[in-house]
Amino acid sequence: MILPAYIKMKNTLRYSRNREQGFTLVECMIVVAIIGIASAIAVPAIMNWLPNMRLRAEARNLYSFMQKARMEAVKNNRSTAVRFNAGVNNTYSFCDDWNSSASPAACNGAFLQVKNISTVGNGVGYGHGNATASVPGGAFPGNDISYVGNTLIFNSRGTCNGGYVYLDHQDNTTTYAAGTQTSGVIVLRKWFGTGGWQ
């Protein structure tokens, strides 16, 4: 008599355990609703964050490009240049053999590694956004490039002409300034509103 009762109880437990596995339709709907609400909150925040991320990435790319130009000048014992062109698709390009004594000064050969700041859809370009003063103070240059002749030139000792290039994003008020001191030090700064350039 005990054995059939035990088998019946075991079958009942197995049946109830099987019923507890899986999710009900109501539980699935609740999870989908939670994911939808989280997405609705997160997507606008990501869309606001994305322009600043793209601008920062382009500013760092420019900073690295300037460092490369300086290293090439020292390594090859000859002048190199980075030419900025705001008028042609927001580009900048690298010359590994710059002839300052030519009239007008020019690249011996072709400009290498032309970089386009405003790659498809990223919204970045030369500009100063909501920054109210240039890095050294005072007004911004007309095309947001303060280098004479829009050209940064490193000599074989790694020193260069001083200046700054300002980058902003069409959907964001943040501004970055990438530039050099005459000693050859390369700097990257960000505009922090009332805090100025840091």
Short mmCIF file of N, CA and C in Angstrom, two decimals, residues 48-64 66 84 92 117 122-136 140-141 143-147 163-170 172-180 186-193 196-198:
data_model
loop_
_atom_site.label_atom_id
_atom_site.label_comp_id
_atom_site.label_asym_id
_atom_site.label_seq_id
_atom_site.Cartn_x
_atom_site.Cartn_y
_atom_site.Cartn_z
N ASN A 48 22.99 61.86 -27.76
CA ASN A 48 23.64 63.09 -27.29
C ASN A 48 25.13 62.87 -27.05
N TRP A 49 25.51 61.68 -26.66
CA TRP A 49 26.88 61.36 -26.35
C TRP A 49 27.72 61.10 -27.60
N LEU A 50 27.09 60.59 -28.65
CA LEU A 50 27.79 60.18 -29.87
C LEU A 50 28.55 61.32 -30.56
N PRO A 51 27.96 62.52 -30.74
CA PRO A 51 28.73 63.60 -31.39
C PRO A 51 30.00 63.95 -30.65
N ASN A 52 29.94 64.01 -29.32
CA ASN A 52 31.14 64.34 -28.55
C ASN A 52 32.19 63.25 -28.67
N MET A 53 31.76 62.00 -28.73
CA MET A 53 32.70 60.90 -28.90
C MET A 53 33.40 60.99 -30.25
N ARG A 54 32.63 61.30 -31.31
CA ARG A 54 33.23 61.42 -32.65
C ARG A 54 34.20 62.59 -32.72
N LEU A 55 33.83 63.71 -32.10
CA LEU A 55 34.70 64.88 -32.09
C LEU A 55 35.99 64.58 -31.34
N ARG A 56 35.89 63.95 -30.19
CA ARG A 56 37.08 63.60 -29.41
C ARG A 56 37.98 62.66 -30.19
N ALA A 57 37.38 61.70 -30.89
CA ALA A 57 38.17 60.75 -31.69
C ALA A 57 38.94 61.47 -32.80
N GLU A 58 38.28 62.41 -33.48
CA GLU A 58 38.95 63.15 -34.56
C GLU A 58 40.06 64.04 -34.00
N ALA A 59 39.82 64.66 -32.84
CA ALA A 59 40.85 65.50 -32.23
C ALA A 59 42.06 64.66 -31.85
N ARG A 60 41.84 63.48 -31.33
CA ARG A 60 42.96 62.60 -30.98
C ARG A 60 43.69 62.11 -32.22
N ASN A 61 42.95 61.85 -33.30
CA ASN A 61 43.59 61.46 -34.56
C ASN A 61 44.52 62.57 -35.06
N LEU A 62 44.04 63.81 -34.99
CA LEU A 62 44.87 64.94 -35.42
C LEU A 62 46.10 65.08 -34.54
N TYR A 63 45.93 64.94 -33.25
CA TYR A 63 47.04 65.00 -32.30
C TYR A 63 48.10 63.94 -32.65
N SER A 64 47.65 62.72 -32.92
CA SER A 64 48.57 61.63 -33.29
C SER A 64 49.26 61.92 -34.61
N MET A 66 50.02 64.87 -35.80
CA MET A 66 51.07 65.86 -35.53
C MET A 66 52.29 65.20 -34.90
N PHE A 84 46.78 72.21 -43.41
CA PHE A 84 45.34 72.16 -43.09
C PHE A 84 44.57 72.90 -44.16
N TYR A 92 43.35 67.56 -43.91
CA TYR A 92 44.73 67.92 -43.59
C TYR A 92 45.61 66.83 -44.17
N ILE A 117 38.67 65.15 -42.17
CA ILE A 117 38.08 65.25 -40.84
C ILE A 117 36.61 64.86 -40.87
N ASN A 122 29.93 62.11 -39.90
CA ASN A 122 30.36 62.28 -38.52
C ASN A 122 30.15 63.70 -38.00
N GLY A 123 29.93 64.69 -38.88
CA GLY A 123 29.58 66.05 -38.46
C GLY A 123 30.71 66.88 -37.90
N VAL A 124 31.97 66.38 -37.93
CA VAL A 124 33.10 67.10 -37.38
C VAL A 124 33.73 67.97 -38.46
N GLY A 125 34.20 69.16 -38.07
CA GLY A 125 34.88 70.04 -39.00
C GLY A 125 35.69 71.09 -38.27
N TYR A 126 36.37 71.94 -39.03
CA TYR A 126 37.07 73.06 -38.43
C TYR A 126 36.05 74.04 -37.88
N GLY A 127 36.22 74.47 -36.65
CA GLY A 127 35.29 75.40 -36.03
C GLY A 127 35.56 75.51 -34.55
N HIS A 128 34.94 76.49 -33.89
CA HIS A 128 35.19 76.66 -32.45
C HIS A 128 33.94 76.58 -31.60
N GLY A 129 32.84 76.08 -32.15
CA GLY A 129 31.64 75.83 -31.34
C GLY A 129 31.26 77.01 -30.48
N ASN A 130 31.09 76.78 -29.18
CA ASN A 130 30.70 77.86 -28.28
C ASN A 130 31.88 78.45 -27.51
N ALA A 131 33.12 78.10 -27.90
CA ALA A 131 34.30 78.67 -27.24
C ALA A 131 34.33 80.17 -27.53
N THR A 132 34.62 80.95 -26.51
CA THR A 132 34.58 82.41 -26.65
C THR A 132 35.95 83.05 -26.80
N ALA A 133 37.02 82.27 -26.62
CA ALA A 133 38.37 82.82 -26.76
C ALA A 133 39.29 81.73 -27.29
N SER A 134 40.27 82.12 -28.09
CA SER A 134 41.23 81.16 -28.61
C SER A 134 42.15 80.70 -27.48
N VAL A 135 42.99 79.71 -27.74
CA VAL A 135 43.87 79.19 -26.69
C VAL A 135 44.82 80.26 -26.15
N PRO A 136 45.49 81.02 -27.02
CA PRO A 136 46.35 82.07 -26.43
C PRO A 136 45.55 83.27 -25.95
N PHE A 140 39.36 84.24 -32.62
CA PHE A 140 39.73 83.07 -33.38
C PHE A 140 40.14 83.49 -34.79
N PRO A 141 41.05 82.74 -35.42
CA PRO A 141 41.38 83.03 -36.82
C PRO A 141 40.16 82.75 -37.70
N ASN A 143 39.48 81.03 -40.35
CA ASN A 143 39.14 79.66 -40.76
C ASN A 143 39.40 78.65 -39.64
N ASP A 144 39.60 79.14 -38.40
CA ASP A 144 39.85 78.32 -37.22
C ASP A 144 41.16 77.54 -37.31
N ILE A 145 42.09 78.06 -38.10
CA ILE A 145 43.44 77.51 -38.21
C ILE A 145 44.40 78.67 -38.01
N SER A 146 45.22 78.65 -36.95
CA SER A 146 46.07 79.80 -36.66
C SER A 146 47.49 79.68 -37.21
N TYR A 147 47.81 78.57 -37.87
CA TYR A 147 49.15 78.42 -38.44
C TYR A 147 49.32 79.34 -39.64
N GLY A 163 51.01 77.27 -33.17
CA GLY A 163 49.66 77.54 -33.67
C GLY A 163 48.67 76.51 -33.16
N TYR A 164 47.41 76.72 -33.55
CA TYR A 164 46.35 75.80 -33.14
C TYR A 164 45.36 75.59 -34.27
N VAL A 165 44.72 74.43 -34.22
CA VAL A 165 43.62 74.09 -35.12
C VAL A 165 42.43 73.77 -34.23
N TYR A 166 41.28 74.35 -34.53
CA TYR A 166 40.09 74.18 -33.69
C TYR A 166 39.09 73.28 -34.42
N LEU A 167 38.55 72.31 -33.67
CA LEU A 167 37.58 71.36 -34.21
C LEU A 167 36.31 71.40 -33.38
N ASP A 168 35.17 71.33 -34.07
CA ASP A 168 33.90 71.22 -33.36
C ASP A 168 32.99 70.26 -34.11
N HIS A 169 31.81 70.04 -33.56
CA HIS A 169 30.81 69.15 -34.16
C HIS A 169 29.54 69.95 -34.40
N GLN A 170 28.90 69.71 -35.52
CA GLN A 170 27.71 70.48 -35.87
C GLN A 170 26.56 70.27 -34.90
N ASN A 172 27.01 69.64 -31.54
CA ASN A 172 27.52 69.71 -30.18
C ASN A 172 28.27 71.02 -30.00
N THR A 173 28.27 71.56 -28.80
CA THR A 173 28.93 72.83 -28.56
C THR A 173 30.36 72.66 -28.05
N THR A 174 30.80 71.44 -27.87
CA THR A 174 32.16 71.19 -27.39
C THR A 174 33.17 71.55 -28.48
N THR A 175 34.34 72.05 -28.06
CA THR A 175 35.41 72.39 -28.99
C THR A 175 36.72 71.81 -28.50
N TYR A 176 37.52 71.31 -29.43
CA TYR A 176 38.87 70.85 -29.13
C TYR A 176 39.87 71.71 -29.90
N ALA A 177 41.03 71.91 -29.31
CA ALA A 177 42.12 72.64 -29.97
C ALA A 177 43.35 71.74 -29.96
N ALA A 178 43.86 71.43 -31.14
CA ALA A 178 45.11 70.67 -31.26
C ALA A 178 46.15 71.63 -31.79
N GLY A 179 47.30 71.68 -31.14
CA GLY A 179 48.29 72.64 -31.58
C GLY A 179 49.68 72.33 -31.10
N THR A 180 50.59 73.27 -31.38
CA THR A 180 52.00 73.10 -31.04
C THR A 180 52.56 74.38 -30.45
N ILE A 186 53.48 69.21 -28.48
CA ILE A 186 52.15 69.11 -29.10
C ILE A 186 51.12 69.00 -28.00
N VAL A 187 50.07 69.79 -28.09
CA VAL A 187 49.05 69.82 -27.04
C VAL A 187 47.66 69.59 -27.62
N LEU A 188 46.80 69.03 -26.79
CA LEU A 188 45.39 68.84 -27.14
C LEU A 188 44.58 69.40 -25.98
N ARG A 189 43.73 70.37 -26.28
CA ARG A 189 42.94 71.00 -25.22
C ARG A 189 41.45 70.95 -25.57
N LYS A 190 40.65 71.04 -24.49
CA LYS A 190 39.20 71.02 -24.65
C LYS A 190 38.62 72.25 -23.98
N TRP A 191 37.58 72.81 -24.59
CA TRP A 191 36.91 73.98 -24.04
C TRP A 191 35.92 73.54 -22.97
N PHE A 192 36.03 74.13 -21.78
CA PHE A 192 35.15 73.77 -20.67
C PHE A 192 34.29 74.97 -20.23
N GLY A 193 33.85 75.78 -21.17
CA GLY A 193 32.98 76.91 -20.85
C GLY A 193 33.67 77.90 -19.94
N GLY A 196 37.34 77.64 -19.22
CA GLY A 196 38.32 77.93 -20.27
C GLY A 196 38.90 76.65 -20.88
N TRP A 197 40.07 76.79 -21.45
CA TRP A 197 40.76 75.66 -22.10
C TRP A 197 41.53 74.85 -21.07
N GLN A 198 41.36 73.54 -21.12
CA GLN A 198 42.09 72.67 -20.20
C GLN A 198 42.64 71.48 -20.95
#
